[in-house]
Amino acid sequence: MKIETIELRRVHMPLVRPFRTSFGTSTEREVTVVRVITADAEGWAECAADAHPLYSSEFLDASDLVIRDHLVPRLQALGDRLSAELVATALEPVKGHMMSKAVLETAILDAQLKTTGVSFGSHLGAVRDTVPAGVSVGIMDSISELLDAVAGYLAEGYLRIKLKIEPGWDVEPVRAVREKFGPDLLLQVDANTAYTLADARHLALLDPFDLLLMEQPMKEDDILGHANLAKLIKTPICLDESIESARDAATAITLGACSIINVKPARVGGYLEARRIHDVAAAHGVPVWCGGMLETGIGRAANVALAALPNFVLPGDTSASSRYFDQDLTAPFELENGHLRVPTGPGIGVEVLPDVLASVTASTDSIRF
Ligand SMILES: CC(=O)N[C@@H](Cc1ccc2ccccc2c1)C(=O)O
Ligand SMILES: [Mg+2]
């Protein structure tokens, strides 16, 4: 493939409501939208890093810089040999920066698939036309506000509720939601690393509520700690921030640190590694589900395709566009009986709306190859 230009657009998307987690509160989603221009097709992807290094060490200003000064030159060195399958190896010498590597591989894969007319779903091995949608519910100011929000999402058709928790907001909100919405509600929690092993007895208080999983209770580098916690609580542990590669997945599963994995292509360097994690987990009988990073429709389209692979057996955070945005960068993803439809067009299968993109673009950086 011969790339002519790579464009980086910094985009500010207002959120429909503040989203509070154990690491902070977001009122807008700032992303870097990447467009890869080749003679035959344009590839689109978004860098899922946040403006601040709070979910992970990556953040958008650093991502733009590492893309421009350290990653693109390594892709240019490939010349016409460049293909999506070669990107990860070409970028491997650069340590970390998984979300920056992911956005480049994904945009190049999109351009490649549009050239050959193959959809993301077909290329990755999707086996379903629609995927069940879960929703991530932030920390709120009161239990009644939380119950109203959960009732609203269930009325929209969401099939699984995930509650953000942190010390001081965990047992009581979980109890309230379980008691109000009954024993059949698919319910899980996400701590975003907020607890330590000293909290094990407290986290065991969640065992009676029949949660599907407890996501990333402790620090991302504490694999052994999660293996120890797993022996002290009944709720299955799911890892998110800890898993940055198929090797991490194999290590965590082998050590008993998790029995479920939240797969996010942005966190692991792209969709090709995400599929490898899916396969490693499947080989160990460990189910996976597709996590979310408040993506616009550009990243959402690719995530929905990934979520259709056979071992994605739990509803993901692949929510409708309206969960986050009044106006998406693409035609909105909308729930159909609690499911999202997998795009079937070439590449990511959705078109970026140029007027909307222009209206939320703060800056554009064009890198000629
Ligand atoms: C849907 C969901 O809960 N996502 C993340 C947390 C998260 C939340 C908010 C974010 C804002 C900007 C960038 C990354 C973000 C990640 C998670 O699963 O842990
Ligand atoms: Mg998470």
Coordinates of N, CA and C in Angstrom, one line a residue, residues 3-91:
I3 N 0.8 5.1 1.0 CA 0.1 6.2 1.6 C 0.6 7.5 1.1
E4 N -0.3 8.4 0.8 CA 0.0 9.7 0.3 C 0.1 10.7 1.5
T5 N -0.9 10.7 2.4 CA -0.9 11.6 3.5 C -1.6 10.9 4.7
I6 N -1.2 11.3 5.9 CA -1.9 10.9 7.2 C -2.3 12.2 7.8
E7 N -3.6 12.3 8.1 CA -4.1 13.6 8.8 C -4.5 13.2 10.2
L8 N -4.1 14.1 11.2 CA -4.5 14.0 12.6 C -5.4 15.2 12.9
R9 N -6.7 14.9 13.2 CA -7.6 15.9 13.6 C -7.9 15.8 15.1
R10 N -7.8 16.9 15.9 CA -8.2 16.9 17.2 C -9.6 17.4 17.3
V11 N -10.4 16.5 17.9 CA -11.9 16.7 17.9 C -12.4 16.7 19.3
H12 N -13.3 17.7 19.5 CA -14.0 17.8 20.9 C -15.4 17.5 20.8
M13 N -15.8 16.4 21.4 CA -17.2 15.9 21.3 C -17.9 16.1 22.7
P14 N -18.9 17.0 22.8 CA -19.5 17.2 24.1 C -20.3 15.9 24.5
L15 N -20.2 15.5 25.8 CA -21.0 14.3 26.2 C -22.4 14.7 26.6
V16 N -23.3 13.8 26.4 CA -24.7 14.1 26.8 C -24.9 14.4 28.2
R17 N -24.0 13.7 29.0 CA -24.1 13.9 30.5 C -22.7 13.6 31.0
P18 N -22.3 14.2 32.2 CA -21.0 13.9 32.7 C -20.8 12.4 33.0
F19 N -19.6 11.9 32.9 CA -19.3 10.5 33.1 C -18.3 10.4 34.1
R20 N -18.7 10.0 35.3 CA -17.7 9.9 36.5 C -17.3 8.5 36.8
T21 N -16.0 8.4 36.9 CA -15.4 7.1 37.2 C -14.5 7.3 38.4
S22 N -13.8 6.2 38.9 CA -12.9 6.3 40.0 C -11.7 7.2 39.7
F23 N -11.5 7.5 38.4 CA -10.3 8.3 38.1 C -10.6 9.7 37.6
G24 N -11.9 10.0 37.7 CA -12.3 11.4 37.4 C -13.6 11.5 36.7
T25 N -13.9 12.8 36.3 CA -15.2 13.0 35.6 C -14.9 13.7 34.3
S26 N -15.6 13.1 33.2 CA -15.4 13.7 31.9 C -16.7 14.4 31.5
T27 N -16.6 15.6 30.9 CA -17.8 16.3 30.4 C -17.8 16.4 28.8
E28 N -16.6 16.1 28.3 CA -16.5 16.0 26.8 C -15.5 14.9 26.5
R29 N -15.6 14.4 25.3 CA -14.7 13.4 24.8 C -13.8 14.0 23.7
E30 N -12.6 14.2 24.0 CA -11.6 14.7 23.1 C -10.9 13.5 22.5
V31 N -10.8 13.5 21.2 CA -10.1 12.4 20.5 C -9.3 12.9 19.4
T32 N -8.3 12.1 18.9 CA -7.6 12.4 17.7 C -8.2 11.5 16.6
V33 N -8.8 12.0 15.6 CA -9.3 11.3 14.4 C -8.2 11.2 13.4
V34 N -7.9 10.0 12.9 CA -6.8 9.8 12.0 C -7.4 9.4 10.6
R35 N -7.0 10.1 9.5 CA -7.4 9.7 8.2 C -6.1 9.4 7.4
V36 N -6.1 8.2 6.9 CA -4.9 7.7 6.0 C -5.4 7.8 4.6
I37 N -4.7 8.6 3.8 CA -5.1 8.9 2.4 C -4.2 8.1 1.5
T38 N -4.8 7.2 0.7 CA -4.0 6.4 -0.3 C -4.6 6.7 -1.7
A39 N -3.9 6.3 -2.7 CA -4.4 6.5 -4.1 C -5.8 5.8 -4.3
D40 N -6.0 4.7 -3.6 CA -7.2 3.9 -3.9 C -8.3 4.1 -2.8
A41 N -8.0 4.5 -1.6 CA -9.0 4.6 -0.6 C -8.6 5.4 0.6
E42 N -9.5 5.8 1.5 CA -9.2 6.6 2.7 C -9.5 5.7 3.9
G43 N -8.6 5.6 4.8 CA -8.9 4.8 6.0 C -9.1 5.7 7.2
W44 N -10.0 5.4 8.1 CA -10.4 6.2 9.2 C -10.2 5.4 10.5
A45 N -9.7 6.1 11.6 CA -9.7 5.5 12.9 C -9.6 6.6 13.9
E46 N -9.8 6.3 15.2 CA -9.7 7.3 16.2 C -8.7 6.8 17.3
C47 N -7.9 7.7 17.9 CA -7.1 7.4 19.0 C -7.9 7.5 20.3
A48 N -8.0 6.4 21.0 CA -8.9 6.4 22.2 C -8.3 7.0 23.4
A49 N -7.1 7.5 23.4 CA -6.5 8.1 24.6 C -7.4 9.3 25.0
D50 N -7.3 9.6 26.3 CA -8.0 10.7 26.8 C -7.1 11.9 26.8
A51 N -7.6 13.1 27.0 CA -6.8 14.3 27.1 C -5.8 14.2 28.3
H52 N -6.2 13.5 29.3 CA -5.3 13.4 30.5 C -5.0 12.0 30.8
P53 N -3.7 11.7 31.3 CA -3.2 10.3 31.5 C -3.8 9.7 32.8
L54 N -5.1 9.5 32.8 CA -5.8 9.1 34.1 C -6.3 7.7 34.0
Y55 N -6.8 7.3 32.8 CA -7.3 5.9 32.6 C -6.0 5.1 32.3
S56 N -5.1 5.6 31.5 CA -3.8 4.9 31.3 C -2.8 6.0 31.2
S57 N -1.5 5.6 30.9 CA -0.4 6.6 30.8 C -0.5 7.4 29.6
E58 N -1.3 7.0 28.6 CA -1.4 7.7 27.3 C -2.3 8.9 27.4
F59 N -2.0 9.9 26.7 CA -2.8 11.1 26.5 C -2.6 11.7 25.2
L60 N -3.6 12.5 24.7 CA -3.7 12.9 23.3 C -2.5 13.7 22.8
D61 N -2.0 14.7 23.6 CA -0.9 15.5 23.1 C 0.3 14.6 22.9
A62 N 0.5 13.7 23.9 CA 1.7 12.8 23.7 C 1.5 11.8 22.5
S63 N 0.2 11.4 22.3 CA 0.0 10.5 21.2 C 0.2 11.2 19.9
D64 N -0.2 12.4 19.7 CA 0.0 13.2 18.5 C 1.5 13.2 18.2
L65 N 2.3 13.5 19.3 CA 3.7 13.7 19.1 C 4.4 12.4 18.8
V66 N 4.0 11.3 19.5 CA 4.7 10.0 19.2 C 4.3 9.5 17.8
I67 N 3.1 9.8 17.4 CA 2.7 9.4 16.0 C 3.5 10.1 15.0
R68 N 3.6 11.4 15.2 CA 4.3 12.2 14.2 C 5.8 12.0 14.1
D69 N 6.4 12.0 15.3 CA 7.9 12.0 15.4 C 8.5 10.6 15.5
H70 N 7.7 9.6 16.0 CA 8.4 8.3 16.2 C 7.7 7.1 15.5
L71 N 6.4 7.2 15.2 CA 5.7 6.0 14.6 C 5.6 6.2 13.1
V72 N 5.2 7.4 12.6 CA 5.1 7.5 11.2 C 6.4 7.3 10.5
P73 N 7.5 7.8 11.0 CA 8.8 7.6 10.3 C 9.1 6.1 10.1
R74 N 8.7 5.3 11.1 CA 8.9 3.8 10.9 C 8.0 3.2 9.9
L75 N 6.8 3.8 9.7 CA 5.9 3.3 8.6 C 6.5 3.8 7.3
Q76 N 7.0 5.0 7.2 CA 7.5 5.5 5.9 C 8.7 4.6 5.5
A77 N 9.5 4.1 6.5 CA 10.6 3.2 6.1 C 10.2 2.0 5.4
L78 N 8.9 1.6 5.6 CA 8.5 0.3 4.9 C 8.2 0.6 3.4
G79 N 8.1 1.8 3.0 CA 7.8 2.1 1.6 C 6.5 1.4 1.1
D80 N 6.6 0.9 -0.1 CA 5.4 0.3 -0.7 C 5.1 -1.0 0.0
R81 N 6.0 -1.6 0.8 CA 5.7 -2.9 1.4 C 4.7 -2.7 2.5
L82 N 4.4 -1.4 2.9 CA 3.5 -1.2 4.0 C 2.1 -1.9 3.8
S83 N 1.7 -2.7 4.9 CA 0.4 -3.2 5.0 C 0.0 -3.3 6.4
A84 N -1.3 -3.4 6.7 CA -1.7 -3.4 8.1 C -1.1 -4.5 8.9
E85 N -0.8 -5.6 8.3 CA -0.2 -6.8 9.0 C 1.2 -6.5 9.4
L86 N 1.9 -5.5 8.7 CA 3.3 -5.2 9.1 C 3.4 -4.1 10.1
V87 N 2.3 -3.4 10.4 CA 2.5 -2.2 11.2 C 3.0 -2.5 12.6
A88 N 2.4 -3.5 13.3 CA 2.8 -3.8 14.7 C 4.3 -4.1 14.8
T89 N 4.8 -4.9 13.8 CA 6.2 -5.3 13.9 C 7.1 -4.1 13.6
A90 N 6.7 -3.2 12.6 CA 7.5 -2.0 12.3 C 7.5 -1.1 13.5
L91 N 6.4 -1.0 14.3 CA 6.4 -0.1 15.4 C 6.9 -0.7 16.7

